[in-house]
Amino acid sequence: MNDYAKEVDERVVANANNLELVEAAHAFTVTSTLPKYSYNYSVLGRPIIQYPQDMVALQELIWEIKPDLIIETGIAHGGSLIMSASMLALLDMCDAIESGITLTPGDSKRKVLGIDIDIRAHNRAAIEAHPMASRIQMIQGSSIAPEIVEQVRQVANGYKRILVCLDSNHTHAHVLAELEAYAPLTSVGSYCVVFDTIVEDMPADIFPDRPWGPGDNPKTAVWEYLKTHSEFEIDKSIQNKLLITVAPDGYLRRMS
Ligand SMILES: C[S@@+](CC[C@H](N)C(=O)[O-])C[C@H]1O[C@@H](n2cnc3c(N)ncnc32)[C@H](O)[C@@H]1O
């Protein structure tokens, strides 16, 4: 590790122990939820529903892991698919530069696979018309339906380095079922990222029209999953760095 990276690591630890900073970050996360702050961003023209901090964390993970397949549940407008696909395109470009080969559009093996129960026609059309479309495959259906899980497993069979992102229905039961289905596809050293674990840390009445809330959400699912899956560990260094994140205890690193 170089001196710069060492300084970053030390600062992340110091910041995570800085109560004033941690409380300010949490207050911002809570206060920005109802005004739908996370709905204000886009990636290469497609809306994404994320906090910028988590988008940067994903960028760092993709560079570190260099996945050849990214599996994402929850497509919405397609911004997260486009972001992943664009990062995979950059990895292809870096490979081509390093090996001195000419990059031919469309012949990348790297791919992002998105699953959503309801891919709206206008979103599908925009994603399919996007320059990144050749790296994107979409499957419509519930992410926990056995036939959908089987389709995803079939696709994953052809890949070695796999990153998984879960961002669909945020109830405990649904996310636990997603973890059982998709976390095992995560390659060793890679991550299964579970979004919206932050719901556990929110005021109980903040999502009155949603089936999830404190006690029933992605974080409770992660905790239950980890009781029987020691091959995964929560990478706290990521949430300690971000401070503002919708995925506290949601960055799961596959250790073995
Ligand atoms: C929070 S949005 C996804 C946001 C997206 N990942 C992004 O970063 O922009 C949640 C999506 O999950 C989808 N969804 C809800 N229940 C689902 C299920 N059972 N299976 C698959 N997708 C589901 C919804 O249709 C919605 O598009």
CSV table of C-alpha atoms and ligand atoms in Angstrom, one decimal:
chain,number,residue,atom,x,y,z
A,1,MET,CA,0.0,0.0,0.0
A,2,ASN,CA,1.4,3.4,-0.9
A,3,ASP,CA,1.5,6.4,1.4
A,4,TYR,CA,-1.5,8.1,-0.1
A,5,ALA,CA,-3.7,5.0,0.3
A,6,LYS,CA,-2.4,4.6,3.8
A,7,GLU,CA,-3.4,8.2,4.6
A,8,VAL,CA,-6.9,7.5,3.1
A,9,ASP,CA,-7.3,4.4,5.3
A,10,GLU,CA,-6.3,6.3,8.4
A,11,ARG,CA,-8.6,9.2,7.6
A,12,VAL,CA,-11.6,6.8,7.0
A,13,VAL,CA,-11.1,5.3,10.5
A,14,ALA,CA,-10.7,8.8,12.0
A,15,ASN,CA,-13.8,10.1,10.2
A,16,ALA,CA,-15.9,7.0,11.3
A,17,ASN,CA,-14.9,7.8,14.9
A,18,ASN,CA,-15.8,11.5,14.5
A,19,LEU,CA,-19.2,11.6,16.2
A,20,GLU,CA,-20.2,15.0,14.9
A,21,LEU,CA,-19.4,14.1,11.3
A,22,VAL,CA,-21.2,10.7,11.6
A,23,GLU,CA,-24.3,12.3,13.1
A,24,ALA,CA,-24.3,15.1,10.5
A,25,ALA,CA,-24.1,12.4,7.7
A,26,HIS,CA,-26.9,10.4,9.2
A,27,ALA,CA,-29.1,13.5,9.7
A,28,PHE,CA,-28.5,14.4,6.0
A,29,THR,CA,-29.4,10.8,4.9
A,30,VAL,CA,-32.6,10.8,6.9
A,31,THR,CA,-33.6,14.4,6.0
A,32,SER,CA,-32.9,13.9,2.3
A,33,THR,CA,-35.1,10.8,2.0
A,34,LEU,CA,-38.6,12.3,1.8
A,35,PRO,CA,-37.5,15.1,-0.6
A,36,LYS,CA,-36.3,12.2,-2.9
A,37,TYR,CA,-32.7,13.6,-3.2
A,38,SER,CA,-31.5,10.3,-4.6
A,39,TYR,CA,-33.9,10.7,-7.6
A,40,ASN,CA,-32.1,13.7,-8.9
A,41,TYR,CA,-29.2,12.0,-10.7
A,42,SER,CA,-28.5,10.3,-14.1
A,43,VAL,CA,-25.7,8.3,-15.7
A,44,LEU,CA,-25.0,8.9,-19.3
A,45,GLY,CA,-28.5,10.3,-19.7
A,46,ARG,CA,-30.5,7.6,-17.8
A,47,PRO,CA,-32.0,8.4,-14.4
A,48,ILE,CA,-30.5,6.5,-11.5
A,49,ILE,CA,-32.0,6.2,-8.0
A,50,GLN,CA,-28.9,6.3,-5.9
A,51,TYR,CA,-26.8,8.5,-3.7
A,52,PRO,CA,-23.7,9.8,-5.4
A,53,GLN,CA,-21.5,8.3,-2.7
A,54,ASP,CA,-22.8,4.8,-3.4
A,55,MET,CA,-22.2,5.3,-7.1
A,56,VAL,CA,-18.6,6.2,-6.4
A,57,ALA,CA,-18.2,3.2,-4.1
A,58,LEU,CA,-19.5,1.0,-6.9
A,59,GLN,CA,-17.0,2.6,-9.4
A,60,GLU,CA,-14.2,1.8,-7.0
A,61,LEU,CA,-15.3,-1.8,-6.6
A,62,ILE,CA,-15.7,-2.4,-10.3
A,63,TRP,CA,-12.1,-1.1,-10.9
A,64,GLU,CA,-10.8,-3.3,-8.1
A,65,ILE,CA,-12.7,-6.5,-9.0
A,66,LYS,CA,-12.8,-6.0,-12.8
A,67,PRO,CA,-15.9,-8.2,-13.1
A,68,ASP,CA,-16.9,-9.8,-16.4
A,69,LEU,CA,-20.5,-10.0,-15.2
A,70,ILE,CA,-22.6,-7.7,-13.0
A,71,ILE,CA,-26.0,-9.0,-11.9
A,72,GLU,CA,-28.4,-6.3,-10.8
A,73,THR,CA,-31.9,-6.8,-9.4
A,74,GLY,CA,-34.1,-3.6,-9.8
A,75,ILE,CA,-33.7,-1.8,-13.1
A,76,ALA,CA,-36.2,1.2,-12.8
A,77,HIS,CA,-35.1,3.7,-15.4
A,78,GLY,CA,-31.9,1.9,-16.2
A,79,GLY,CA,-29.3,4.3,-14.7
A,80,SER,CA,-27.6,1.7,-12.7
A,81,LEU,CA,-27.4,-0.7,-15.6
A,82,ILE,CA,-25.9,2.0,-17.8
A,83,MET,CA,-23.4,2.9,-15.2
A,84,SER,CA,-22.3,-0.7,-14.8
A,85,ALA,CA,-22.2,-1.2,-18.5
A,86,SER,CA,-20.1,2.0,-19.1
A,87,MET,CA,-17.6,0.8,-16.4
A,88,LEU,CA,-17.4,-2.6,-18.1
A,89,ALA,CA,-16.7,-0.7,-21.4
A,90,LEU,CA,-13.9,1.2,-19.8
A,91,LEU,CA,-12.4,-2.1,-18.4
A,92,ASP,CA,-12.5,-3.4,-22.0
A,93,MET,CA,-10.8,-0.3,-23.2
A,94,CYS,CA,-8.1,-0.6,-20.5
A,95,ASP,CA,-7.5,-4.3,-21.5
A,96,ALA,CA,-7.2,-3.3,-25.1
A,97,ILE,CA,-4.7,-0.5,-24.3
A,98,GLU,CA,-2.6,-2.8,-22.1
A,99,SER,CA,-2.6,-5.6,-24.7
A,100,GLY,CA,-2.2,-3.4,-27.7
A,101,ILE,CA,-5.3,-4.9,-29.5
A,102,THR,CA,-7.9,-2.9,-31.4
A,103,LEU,CA,-11.2,-2.7,-29.6
A,104,THR,CA,-14.1,-3.8,-31.8
A,105,PRO,CA,-17.5,-2.4,-30.7
A,106,GLY,CA,-19.9,-5.2,-29.7
A,107,ASP,CA,-17.4,-8.0,-29.2
A,108,SER,CA,-17.1,-7.6,-25.4
A,109,LYS,CA,-17.8,-10.6,-23.3
A,110,ARG,CA,-18.3,-8.4,-20.3
A,111,LYS,CA,-22.0,-7.9,-19.5
A,112,VAL,CA,-24.5,-6.5,-17.0
A,113,LEU,CA,-27.6,-8.6,-16.4
A,114,GLY,CA,-30.6,-6.7,-15.0
A,115,ILE,CA,-33.8,-8.3,-13.6
A,116,ASP,CA,-37.0,-6.3,-12.9
A,117,ILE,CA,-40.6,-7.4,-12.3
A,118,ASP,CA,-41.8,-4.5,-14.4
A,119,ILE,CA,-39.6,-3.1,-17.2
A,120,ARG,CA,-41.7,-0.2,-18.4
A,121,ALA,CA,-41.8,0.0,-22.2
A,122,HIS,CA,-40.3,3.5,-22.4
A,123,ASN,CA,-37.4,2.5,-20.0
A,124,ARG,CA,-36.7,-0.6,-22.0
A,125,ALA,CA,-36.8,1.4,-25.3
A,126,ALA,CA,-34.4,4.0,-23.9
A,127,ILE,CA,-32.0,1.4,-22.5
A,128,GLU,CA,-32.0,-0.6,-25.8
A,129,ALA,CA,-31.4,2.5,-27.8
A,130,HIS,CA,-28.4,3.6,-25.6
A,131,PRO,CA,-24.9,3.2,-26.9
A,132,MET,CA,-24.1,0.9,-24.0
A,133,ALA,CA,-27.0,-1.5,-24.9
A,134,SER,CA,-24.7,-4.2,-26.4
A,135,ARG,CA,-23.4,-4.9,-22.9
A,136,ILE,CA,-26.8,-5.1,-21.3
A,137,GLN,CA,-29.2,-8.0,-21.0
A,138,MET,CA,-32.5,-7.6,-19.2
A,139,ILE,CA,-34.9,-10.2,-17.8
A,140,GLN,CA,-38.4,-9.3,-16.8
A,141,GLY,CA,-39.9,-11.2,-13.8
A,142,SER,CA,-39.7,-11.4,-10.1
A,143,SER,CA,-36.1,-11.8,-9.0
A,144,ILE,CA,-37.1,-14.6,-6.6
A,145,ALA,CA,-39.2,-16.6,-9.0
A,146,PRO,CA,-37.6,-20.0,-9.5
A,147,GLU,CA,-37.6,-19.7,-13.4
A,148,ILE,CA,-36.0,-16.3,-13.2
A,149,VAL,CA,-33.3,-17.4,-10.8
A,150,GLU,CA,-32.6,-20.4,-13.1
A,151,GLN,CA,-32.2,-18.1,-16.1
A,152,VAL,CA,-29.7,-15.9,-14.2
A,153,ARG,CA,-27.8,-19.0,-13.1
A,154,GLN,CA,-27.6,-20.1,-16.7
A,155,VAL,CA,-26.1,-16.8,-17.8
A,156,ALA,CA,-23.7,-16.7,-14.8
A,157,ASN,CA,-22.4,-20.1,-15.7
A,158,GLY,CA,-20.3,-18.6,-18.5
A,159,TYR,CA,-18.6,-16.0,-16.2
A,160,LYS,CA,-15.8,-16.1,-13.7
A,161,ARG,CA,-15.7,-12.7,-12.0
A,162,ILE,CA,-19.2,-11.8,-10.8
A,163,LEU,CA,-20.4,-8.8,-8.9
A,164,VAL,CA,-24.0,-8.8,-7.6
A,165,CYS,CA,-26.2,-5.8,-6.7
A,166,LEU,CA,-29.6,-6.2,-5.0
A,167,ASP,CA,-31.9,-3.2,-5.3
A,168,SER,CA,-35.5,-4.4,-6.0
A,169,ASN,CA,-38.2,-5.1,-3.4
A,170,HIS,CA,-36.8,-4.1,0.0
A,171,THR,CA,-38.7,-6.4,2.4
A,172,HIS,CA,-36.8,-8.8,4.6
A,173,ALA,CA,-38.3,-11.9,3.0
A,174,HIS,CA,-37.7,-10.8,-0.5
A,175,VAL,CA,-34.1,-9.7,0.1
A,176,LEU,CA,-33.3,-12.9,2.0
A,177,ALA,CA,-34.6,-14.9,-0.9
A,178,GLU,CA,-32.5,-12.8,-3.3
A,179,LEU,CA,-29.5,-13.4,-1.1
A,180,GLU,CA,-30.1,-17.1,-1.1
A,181,ALA,CA,-30.5,-17.1,-4.9
A,182,TYR,CA,-27.8,-14.7,-6.1
A,183,ALA,CA,-25.2,-14.2,-3.3
A,184,PRO,CA,-23.7,-17.6,-4.1
A,185,LEU,CA,-23.0,-16.4,-7.7
A,186,THR,CA,-20.6,-13.7,-6.3
A,187,SER,CA,-17.1,-14.7,-7.1
A,188,VAL,CA,-14.5,-15.0,-4.2
A,189,GLY,CA,-13.0,-11.6,-3.6
A,190,SER,CA,-16.0,-9.8,-5.2
A,191,TYR,CA,-19.0,-8.3,-3.5
A,192,CYS,CA,-22.7,-8.7,-3.2
A,193,VAL,CA,-24.0,-5.2,-2.6
A,194,VAL,CA,-27.4,-4.9,-0.8
A,195,PHE,CA,-29.0,-1.5,-1.2
A,196,ASP,CA,-31.4,0.2,1.1
A,197,THR,CA,-30.2,-1.5,4.3
A,198,ILE,CA,-30.5,2.1,5.6
A,199,VAL,CA,-34.2,1.5,6.1
A,200,GLU,CA,-33.4,-0.2,9.4
A,201,ASP,CA,-31.9,3.1,10.7
A,202,MET,CA,-34.8,5.3,9.6
A,203,PRO,CA,-37.7,6.6,11.7
A,204,ALA,CA,-40.4,4.0,11.8
A,205,ASP,CA,-43.0,6.2,10.1
A,206,ILE,CA,-41.0,7.4,7.2
A,207,PHE,CA,-42.3,4.8,4.6
A,208,PRO,CA,-46.0,4.6,5.5
A,209,ASP,CA,-47.0,3.4,2.0
A,210,ARG,CA,-44.2,0.7,1.8
A,211,PRO,CA,-44.2,-2.9,3.0
A,212,TRP,CA,-40.7,-2.4,4.5
A,213,GLY,CA,-39.5,-0.4,7.5
A,214,PRO,CA,-37.4,-0.8,10.6
A,215,GLY,CA,-37.3,-4.5,11.6
A,216,ASP,CA,-38.3,-5.7,8.1
A,217,ASN,CA,-35.8,-4.5,5.4
A,218,PRO,CA,-32.6,-5.4,3.5
A,219,LYS,CA,-30.4,-5.0,6.6
A,220,THR,CA,-32.4,-7.5,8.7
A,221,ALA,CA,-32.1,-9.8,5.7
A,222,VAL,CA,-28.4,-9.4,5.5
A,223,TRP,CA,-28.0,-10.0,9.2
A,224,GLU,CA,-30.0,-13.2,9.0
A,225,TYR,CA,-28.2,-14.4,5.9
A,226,LEU,CA,-24.8,-13.9,7.5
A,227,LYS,CA,-25.7,-16.1,10.4
A,228,THR,CA,-25.4,-19.1,8.1
A,229,HIS,CA,-23.0,-17.8,5.5
A,230,SER,CA,-19.6,-17.2,6.9
A,231,GLU,CA,-18.2,-17.0,3.4
A,232,PHE,CA,-19.4,-13.3,3.4
A,233,GLU,CA,-18.2,-10.4,5.6
A,234,ILE,CA,-19.6,-6.9,5.9
A,235,ASP,CA,-16.9,-4.6,4.5
A,236,LYS,CA,-17.3,-1.8,7.1
A,237,SER,CA,-14.5,0.2,5.5
A,238,ILE,CA,-16.8,1.2,2.7
A,239,GLN,CA,-19.6,2.6,4.8
A,240,ASN,CA,-17.0,4.2,7.1
A,241,LYS,CA,-15.7,6.0,4.1
A,242,LEU,CA,-19.0,7.0,2.5
A,243,LEU,CA,-20.8,8.0,5.8
A,244,ILE,CA,-23.7,9.0,3.5
A,245,THR,CA,-24.9,5.7,2.1
A,246,VAL,CA,-28.1,3.7,1.6
A,247,ALA,CA,-26.2,0.5,2.1
A,248,PRO,CA,-24.7,0.4,5.7
A,249,ASP,CA,-23.9,-3.3,6.4
A,250,GLY,CA,-24.8,-3.9,2.7
A,251,TYR,CA,-21.3,-4.1,1.1
A,252,LEU,CA,-20.7,-7.9,1.5
A,253,ARG,CA,-17.4,-9.2,0.5
A,254,ARG,CA,-17.1,-12.8,-0.4
A,255,MET,CA,-14.1,-14.2,1.5
A,256,SER,CA,-14.1,-17.9,0.5
B,1,LIG,C1,-35.1,1.2,-6.3
B,1,LIG,S1,-35.7,0.7,-7.9
B,1,LIG,C2,-34.2,0.2,-8.7
B,1,LIG,C3,-33.2,1.4,-8.9
B,1,LIG,C4,-32.1,1.1,-9.8
B,1,LIG,N1,-31.2,0.0,-9.3
B,1,LIG,C5,-31.2,2.3,-9.9
B,1,LIG,O1,-30.1,2.4,-9.3
B,1,LIG,O2,-31.7,3.3,-10.6
B,1,LIG,C6,-36.5,-0.8,-7.6
B,1,LIG,C7,-37.0,-1.6,-8.8
B,1,LIG,O3,-37.2,-2.9,-8.3
B,1,LIG,C8,-38.3,-3.4,-9.1
B,1,LIG,N2,-38.9,-4.5,-8.3
B,1,LIG,C9,-39.8,-4.5,-7.3
B,1,LIG,N3,-40.1,-5.7,-7.0
B,1,LIG,C10,-39.4,-6.6,-7.7
B,1,LIG,C11,-39.3,-8.0,-7.8
B,1,LIG,N4,-40.0,-8.8,-7.0
B,1,LIG,N5,-38.4,-8.5,-8.6
B,1,LIG,C12,-37.6,-7.7,-9.4
B,1,LIG,N6,-37.7,-6.4,-9.4
B,1,LIG,C13,-38.6,-5.8,-8.6
B,1,LIG,C14,-39.2,-2.3,-9.3
B,1,LIG,O4,-40.0,-2.5,-10.5
B,1,LIG,C15,-38.2,-1.1,-9.5
B,1,LIG,O5,-37.9,-0.9,-10.8
